[in-house]
JSON list of C-alpha atoms in Angstrom, two decimals:
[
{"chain": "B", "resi": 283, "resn": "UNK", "atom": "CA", "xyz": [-46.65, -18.20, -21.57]},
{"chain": "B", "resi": 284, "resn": "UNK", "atom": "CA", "xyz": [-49.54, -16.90, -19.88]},
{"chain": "B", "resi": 285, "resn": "UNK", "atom": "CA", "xyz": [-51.84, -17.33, -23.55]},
{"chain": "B", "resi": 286, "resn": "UNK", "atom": "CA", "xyz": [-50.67, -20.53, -24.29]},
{"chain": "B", "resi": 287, "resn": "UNK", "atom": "CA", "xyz": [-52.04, -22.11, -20.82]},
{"chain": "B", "resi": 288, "resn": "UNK", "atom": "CA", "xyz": [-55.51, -20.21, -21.52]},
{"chain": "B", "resi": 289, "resn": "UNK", "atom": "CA", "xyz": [-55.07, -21.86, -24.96]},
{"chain": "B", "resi": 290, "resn": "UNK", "atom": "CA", "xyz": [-53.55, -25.41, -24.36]},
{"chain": "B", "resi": 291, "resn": "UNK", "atom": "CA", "xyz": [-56.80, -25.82, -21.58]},
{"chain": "B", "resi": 292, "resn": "UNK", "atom": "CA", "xyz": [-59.57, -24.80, -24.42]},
{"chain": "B", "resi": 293, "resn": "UNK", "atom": "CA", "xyz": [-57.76, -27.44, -26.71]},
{"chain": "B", "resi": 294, "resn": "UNK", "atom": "CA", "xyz": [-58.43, -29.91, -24.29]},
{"chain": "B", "resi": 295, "resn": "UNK", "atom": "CA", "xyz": [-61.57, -29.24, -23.16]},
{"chain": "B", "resi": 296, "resn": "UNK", "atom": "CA", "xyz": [-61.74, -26.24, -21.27]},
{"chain": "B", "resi": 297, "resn": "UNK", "atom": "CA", "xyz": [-60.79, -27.93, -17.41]},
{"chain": "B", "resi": 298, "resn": "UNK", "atom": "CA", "xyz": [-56.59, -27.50, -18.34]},
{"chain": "B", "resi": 299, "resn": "UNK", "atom": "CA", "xyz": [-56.87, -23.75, -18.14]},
{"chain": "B", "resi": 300, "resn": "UNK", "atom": "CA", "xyz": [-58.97, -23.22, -15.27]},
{"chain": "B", "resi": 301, "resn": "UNK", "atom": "CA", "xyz": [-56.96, -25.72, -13.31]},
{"chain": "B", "resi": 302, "resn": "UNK", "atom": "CA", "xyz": [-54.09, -23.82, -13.91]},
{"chain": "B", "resi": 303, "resn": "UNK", "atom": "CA", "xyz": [-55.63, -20.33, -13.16]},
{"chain": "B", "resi": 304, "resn": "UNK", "atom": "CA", "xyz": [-56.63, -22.02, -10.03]},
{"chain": "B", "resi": 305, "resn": "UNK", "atom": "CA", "xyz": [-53.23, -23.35, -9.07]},
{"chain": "B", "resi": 306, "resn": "UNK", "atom": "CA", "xyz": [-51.39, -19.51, -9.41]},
{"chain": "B", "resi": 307, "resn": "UNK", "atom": "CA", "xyz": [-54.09, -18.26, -7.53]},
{"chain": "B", "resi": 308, "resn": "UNK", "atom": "CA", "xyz": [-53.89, -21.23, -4.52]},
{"chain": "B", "resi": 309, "resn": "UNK", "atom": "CA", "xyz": [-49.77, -20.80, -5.29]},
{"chain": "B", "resi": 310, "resn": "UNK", "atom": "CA", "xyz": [-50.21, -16.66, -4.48]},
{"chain": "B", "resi": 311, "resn": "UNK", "atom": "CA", "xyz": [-52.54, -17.23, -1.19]},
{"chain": "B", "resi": 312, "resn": "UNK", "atom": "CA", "xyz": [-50.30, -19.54, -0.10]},
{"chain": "B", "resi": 313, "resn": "UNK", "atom": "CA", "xyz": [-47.55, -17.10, -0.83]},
{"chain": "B", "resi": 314, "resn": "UNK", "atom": "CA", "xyz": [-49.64, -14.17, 0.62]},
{"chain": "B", "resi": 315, "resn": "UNK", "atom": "CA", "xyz": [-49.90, -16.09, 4.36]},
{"chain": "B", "resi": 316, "resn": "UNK", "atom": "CA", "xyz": [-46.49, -17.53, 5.08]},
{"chain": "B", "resi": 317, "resn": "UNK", "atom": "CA", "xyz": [-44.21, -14.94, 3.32]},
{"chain": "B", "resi": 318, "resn": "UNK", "atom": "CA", "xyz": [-46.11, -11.55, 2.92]},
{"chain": "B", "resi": 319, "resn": "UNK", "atom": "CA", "xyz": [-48.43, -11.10, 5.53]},
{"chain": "B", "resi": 320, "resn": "UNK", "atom": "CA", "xyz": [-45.61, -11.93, 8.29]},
{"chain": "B", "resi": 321, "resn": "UNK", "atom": "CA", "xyz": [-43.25, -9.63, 6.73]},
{"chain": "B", "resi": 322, "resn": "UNK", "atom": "CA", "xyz": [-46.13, -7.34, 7.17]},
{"chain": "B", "resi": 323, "resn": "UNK", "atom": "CA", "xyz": [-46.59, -7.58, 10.33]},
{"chain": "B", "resi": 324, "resn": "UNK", "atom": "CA", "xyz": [-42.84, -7.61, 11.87]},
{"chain": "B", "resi": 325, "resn": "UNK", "atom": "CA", "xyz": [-42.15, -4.24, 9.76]},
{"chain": "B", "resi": 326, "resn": "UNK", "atom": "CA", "xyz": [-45.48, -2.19, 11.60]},
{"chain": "B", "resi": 327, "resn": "UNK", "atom": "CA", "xyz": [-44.08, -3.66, 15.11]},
{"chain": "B", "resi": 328, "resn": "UNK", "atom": "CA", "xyz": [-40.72, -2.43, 14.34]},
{"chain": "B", "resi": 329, "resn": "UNK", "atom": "CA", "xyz": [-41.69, 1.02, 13.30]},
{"chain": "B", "resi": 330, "resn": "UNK", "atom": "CA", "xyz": [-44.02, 1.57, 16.06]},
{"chain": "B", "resi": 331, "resn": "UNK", "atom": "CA", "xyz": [-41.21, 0.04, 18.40]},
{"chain": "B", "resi": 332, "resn": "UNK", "atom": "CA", "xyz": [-39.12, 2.49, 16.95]},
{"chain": "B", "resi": 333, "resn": "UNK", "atom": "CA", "xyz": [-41.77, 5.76, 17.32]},
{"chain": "B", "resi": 334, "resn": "UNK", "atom": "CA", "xyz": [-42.28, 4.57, 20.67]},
{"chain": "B", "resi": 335, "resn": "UNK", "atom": "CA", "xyz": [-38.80, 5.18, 21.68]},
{"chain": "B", "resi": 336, "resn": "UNK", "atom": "CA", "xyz": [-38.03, 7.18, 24.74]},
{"chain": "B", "resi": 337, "resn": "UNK", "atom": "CA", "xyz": [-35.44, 8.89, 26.69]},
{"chain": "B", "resi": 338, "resn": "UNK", "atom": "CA", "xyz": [-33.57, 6.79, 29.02]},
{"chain": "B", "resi": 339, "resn": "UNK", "atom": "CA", "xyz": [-34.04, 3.49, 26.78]},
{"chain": "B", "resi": 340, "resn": "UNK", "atom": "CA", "xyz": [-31.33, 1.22, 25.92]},
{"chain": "B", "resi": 341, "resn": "UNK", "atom": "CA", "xyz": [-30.89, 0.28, 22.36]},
{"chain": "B", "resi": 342, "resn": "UNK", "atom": "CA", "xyz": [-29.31, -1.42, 19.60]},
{"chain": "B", "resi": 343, "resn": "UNK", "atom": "CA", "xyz": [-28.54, -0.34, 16.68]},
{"chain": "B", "resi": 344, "resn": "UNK", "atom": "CA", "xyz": [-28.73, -2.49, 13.25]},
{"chain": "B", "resi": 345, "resn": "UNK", "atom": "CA", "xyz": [-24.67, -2.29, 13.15]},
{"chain": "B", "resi": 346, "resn": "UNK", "atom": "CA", "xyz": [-24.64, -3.80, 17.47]},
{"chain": "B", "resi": 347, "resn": "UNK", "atom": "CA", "xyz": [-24.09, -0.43, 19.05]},
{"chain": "B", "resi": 348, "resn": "UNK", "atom": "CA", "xyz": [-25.35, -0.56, 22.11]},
{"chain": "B", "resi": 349, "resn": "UNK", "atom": "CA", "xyz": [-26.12, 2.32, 24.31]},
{"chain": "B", "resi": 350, "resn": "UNK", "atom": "CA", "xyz": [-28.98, 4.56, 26.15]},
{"chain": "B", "resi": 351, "resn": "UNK", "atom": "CA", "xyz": [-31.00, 7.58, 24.60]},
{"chain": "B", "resi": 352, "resn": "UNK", "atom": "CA", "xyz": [-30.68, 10.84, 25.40]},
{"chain": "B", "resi": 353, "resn": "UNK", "atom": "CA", "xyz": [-32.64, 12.47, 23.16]},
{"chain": "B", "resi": 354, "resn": "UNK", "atom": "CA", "xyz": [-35.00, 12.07, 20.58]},
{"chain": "B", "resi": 355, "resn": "UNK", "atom": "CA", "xyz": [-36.44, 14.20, 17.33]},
{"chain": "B", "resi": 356, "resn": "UNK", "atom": "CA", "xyz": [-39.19, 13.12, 14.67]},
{"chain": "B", "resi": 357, "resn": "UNK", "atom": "CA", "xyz": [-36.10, 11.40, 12.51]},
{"chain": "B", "resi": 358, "resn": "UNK", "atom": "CA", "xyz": [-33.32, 10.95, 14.53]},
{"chain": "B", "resi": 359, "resn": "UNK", "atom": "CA", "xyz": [-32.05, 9.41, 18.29]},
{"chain": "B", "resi": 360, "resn": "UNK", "atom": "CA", "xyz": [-29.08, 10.65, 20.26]},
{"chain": "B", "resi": 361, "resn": "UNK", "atom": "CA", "xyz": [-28.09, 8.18, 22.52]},
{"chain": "B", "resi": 362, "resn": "UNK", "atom": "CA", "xyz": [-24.60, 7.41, 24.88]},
{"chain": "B", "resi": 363, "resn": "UNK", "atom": "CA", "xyz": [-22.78, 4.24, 24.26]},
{"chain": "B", "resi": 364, "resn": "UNK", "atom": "CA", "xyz": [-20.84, 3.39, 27.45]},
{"chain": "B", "resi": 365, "resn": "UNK", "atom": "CA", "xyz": [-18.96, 4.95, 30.37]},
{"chain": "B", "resi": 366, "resn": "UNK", "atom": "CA", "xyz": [-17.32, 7.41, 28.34]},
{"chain": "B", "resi": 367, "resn": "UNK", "atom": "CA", "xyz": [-20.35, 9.08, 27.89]},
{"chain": "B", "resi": 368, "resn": "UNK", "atom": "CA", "xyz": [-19.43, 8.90, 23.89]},
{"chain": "B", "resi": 369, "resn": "UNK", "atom": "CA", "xyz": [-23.03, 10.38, 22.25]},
{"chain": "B", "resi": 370, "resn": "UNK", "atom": "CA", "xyz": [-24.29, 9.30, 18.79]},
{"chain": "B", "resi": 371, "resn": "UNK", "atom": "CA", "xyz": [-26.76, 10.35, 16.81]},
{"chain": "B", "resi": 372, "resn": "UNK", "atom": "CA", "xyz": [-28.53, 7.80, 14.27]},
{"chain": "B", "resi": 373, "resn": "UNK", "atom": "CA", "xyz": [-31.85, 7.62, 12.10]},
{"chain": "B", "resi": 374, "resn": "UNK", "atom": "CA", "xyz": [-35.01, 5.64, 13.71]},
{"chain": "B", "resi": 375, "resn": "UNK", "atom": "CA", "xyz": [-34.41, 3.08, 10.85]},
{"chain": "B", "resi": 376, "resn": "UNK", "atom": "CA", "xyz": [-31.24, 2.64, 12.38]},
{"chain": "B", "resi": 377, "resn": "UNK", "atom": "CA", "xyz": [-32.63, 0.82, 15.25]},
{"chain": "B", "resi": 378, "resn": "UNK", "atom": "CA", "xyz": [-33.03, -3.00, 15.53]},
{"chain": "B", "resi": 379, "resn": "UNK", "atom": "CA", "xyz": [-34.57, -3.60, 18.78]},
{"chain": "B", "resi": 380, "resn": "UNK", "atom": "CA", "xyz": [-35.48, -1.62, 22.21]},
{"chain": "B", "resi": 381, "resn": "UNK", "atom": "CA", "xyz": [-33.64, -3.64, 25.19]},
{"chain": "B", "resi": 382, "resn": "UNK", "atom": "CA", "xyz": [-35.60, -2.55, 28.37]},
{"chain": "B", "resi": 383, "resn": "UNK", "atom": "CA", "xyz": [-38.61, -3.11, 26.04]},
{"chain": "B", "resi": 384, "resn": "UNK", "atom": "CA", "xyz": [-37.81, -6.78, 25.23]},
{"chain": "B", "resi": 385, "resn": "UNK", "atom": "CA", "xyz": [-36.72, -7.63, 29.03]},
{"chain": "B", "resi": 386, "resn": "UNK", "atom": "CA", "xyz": [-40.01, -6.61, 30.19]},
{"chain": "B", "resi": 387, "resn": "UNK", "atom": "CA", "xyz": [-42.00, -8.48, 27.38]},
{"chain": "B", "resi": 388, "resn": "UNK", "atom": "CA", "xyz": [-39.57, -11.25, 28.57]},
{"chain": "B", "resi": 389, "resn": "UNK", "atom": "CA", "xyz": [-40.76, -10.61, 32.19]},
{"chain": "B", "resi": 390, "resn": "UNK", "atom": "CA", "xyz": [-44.49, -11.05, 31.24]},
{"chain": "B", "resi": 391, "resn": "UNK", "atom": "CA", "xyz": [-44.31, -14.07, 29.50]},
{"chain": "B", "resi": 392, "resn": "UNK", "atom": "CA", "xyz": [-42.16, -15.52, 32.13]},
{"chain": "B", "resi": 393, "resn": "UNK", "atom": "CA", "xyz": [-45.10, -14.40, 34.65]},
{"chain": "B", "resi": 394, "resn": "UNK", "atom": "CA", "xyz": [-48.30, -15.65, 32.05]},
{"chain": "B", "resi": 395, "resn": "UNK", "atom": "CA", "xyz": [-46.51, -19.04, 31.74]},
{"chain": "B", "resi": 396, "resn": "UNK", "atom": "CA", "xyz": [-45.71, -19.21, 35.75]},
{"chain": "B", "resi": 397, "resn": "UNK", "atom": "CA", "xyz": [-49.39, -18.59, 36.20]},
{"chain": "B", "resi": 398, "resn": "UNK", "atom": "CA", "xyz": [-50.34, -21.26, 33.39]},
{"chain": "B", "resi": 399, "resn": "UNK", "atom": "CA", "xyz": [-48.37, -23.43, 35.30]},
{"chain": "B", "resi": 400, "resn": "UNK", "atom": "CA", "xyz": [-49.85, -23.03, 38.40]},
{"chain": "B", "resi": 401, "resn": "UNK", "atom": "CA", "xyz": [-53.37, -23.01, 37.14]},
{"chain": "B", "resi": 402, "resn": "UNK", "atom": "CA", "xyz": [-52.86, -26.58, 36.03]},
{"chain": "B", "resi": 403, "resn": "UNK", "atom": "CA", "xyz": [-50.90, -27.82, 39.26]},
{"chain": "B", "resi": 404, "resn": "UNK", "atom": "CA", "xyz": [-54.33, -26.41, 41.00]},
{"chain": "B", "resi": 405, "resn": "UNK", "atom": "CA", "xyz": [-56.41, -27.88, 38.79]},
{"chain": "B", "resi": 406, "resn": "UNK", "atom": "CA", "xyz": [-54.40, -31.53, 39.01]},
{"chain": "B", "resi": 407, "resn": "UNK", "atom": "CA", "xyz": [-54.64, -31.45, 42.40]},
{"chain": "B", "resi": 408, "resn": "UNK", "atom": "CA", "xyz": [-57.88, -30.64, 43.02]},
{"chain": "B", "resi": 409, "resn": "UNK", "atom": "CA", "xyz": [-57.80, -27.11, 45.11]},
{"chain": "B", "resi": 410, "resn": "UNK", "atom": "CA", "xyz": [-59.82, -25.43, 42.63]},
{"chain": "B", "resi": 411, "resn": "UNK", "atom": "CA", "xyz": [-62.76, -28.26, 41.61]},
{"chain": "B", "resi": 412, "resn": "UNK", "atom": "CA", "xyz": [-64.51, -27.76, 44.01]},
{"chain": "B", "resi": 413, "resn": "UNK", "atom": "CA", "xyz": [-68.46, -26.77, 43.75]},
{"chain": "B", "resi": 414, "resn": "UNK", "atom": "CA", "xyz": [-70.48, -24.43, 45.77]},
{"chain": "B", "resi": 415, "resn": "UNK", "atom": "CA", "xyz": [-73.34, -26.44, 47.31]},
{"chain": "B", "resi": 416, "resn": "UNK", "atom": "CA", "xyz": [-75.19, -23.21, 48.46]},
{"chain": "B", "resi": 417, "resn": "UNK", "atom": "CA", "xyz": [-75.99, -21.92, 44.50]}
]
């Protein structure tokens, strides 16, 4: 398939081809931003949300088990789910998402957008235009 669009382009001039070679390779870049590079990106923040895991951190497992660690090894957490103190022990691939983590990432966005906020109600009314005659 690949031959006869090398070939089909040199039949007509030469342009056929390299418009096609140029449209796979615009098709993979394009493929490259939006799909791979994301993908990318999520998978090192997961594993270094998962090797930064600590004792006393409330988790989630990828099956919804929810509970707090207790102890951790190079491969594996131990952690408590509920009042019954029942402990399990998982892999670190195991674990979907850190929940103290996320509620204080939560917290400081909440904060950065209360201060964005306030910035531009300053800046509106006029408390913060003003210009130092002295300099």
């Amino acid at each position: 398939m690949f031959f006869n669009v090398l070939t089909s382009g040199a039949a007509n001039g030469g342009l056929g081809g390299m418009s096609s070679i140029l449209f796979l390779v615009i098709i993979f870049v394009v493929f490259y931003f939006f799909l791979i590079r994301p993908e990318n990106k999520r998978k090192k923040q997961l594993n270094e949300m998962r090797s930064n895991i600590s004792l006393g951190d409330e988790i989630v497992t990828i099956g919804g088990i929810m509970g707090k660690v207790v102890q951790v090894t190079e491969d594996t957490i131990t952690f408590e789910t509920g009042e019954d103190r029942v402990r399990l022990q998982v892999t670190k691939w195991a674990i979907s998402s850190n929940v103290r983590e996320e509620k204080q990432r939560a917290e400081q966005q909440a904060a950065a957008r209360a201060a964005k906020a306030n910035r531009k109600k300053a800046k509106t009314s006029g408390e913060e235009n003003s210009v130092d005659e002295g300099k």
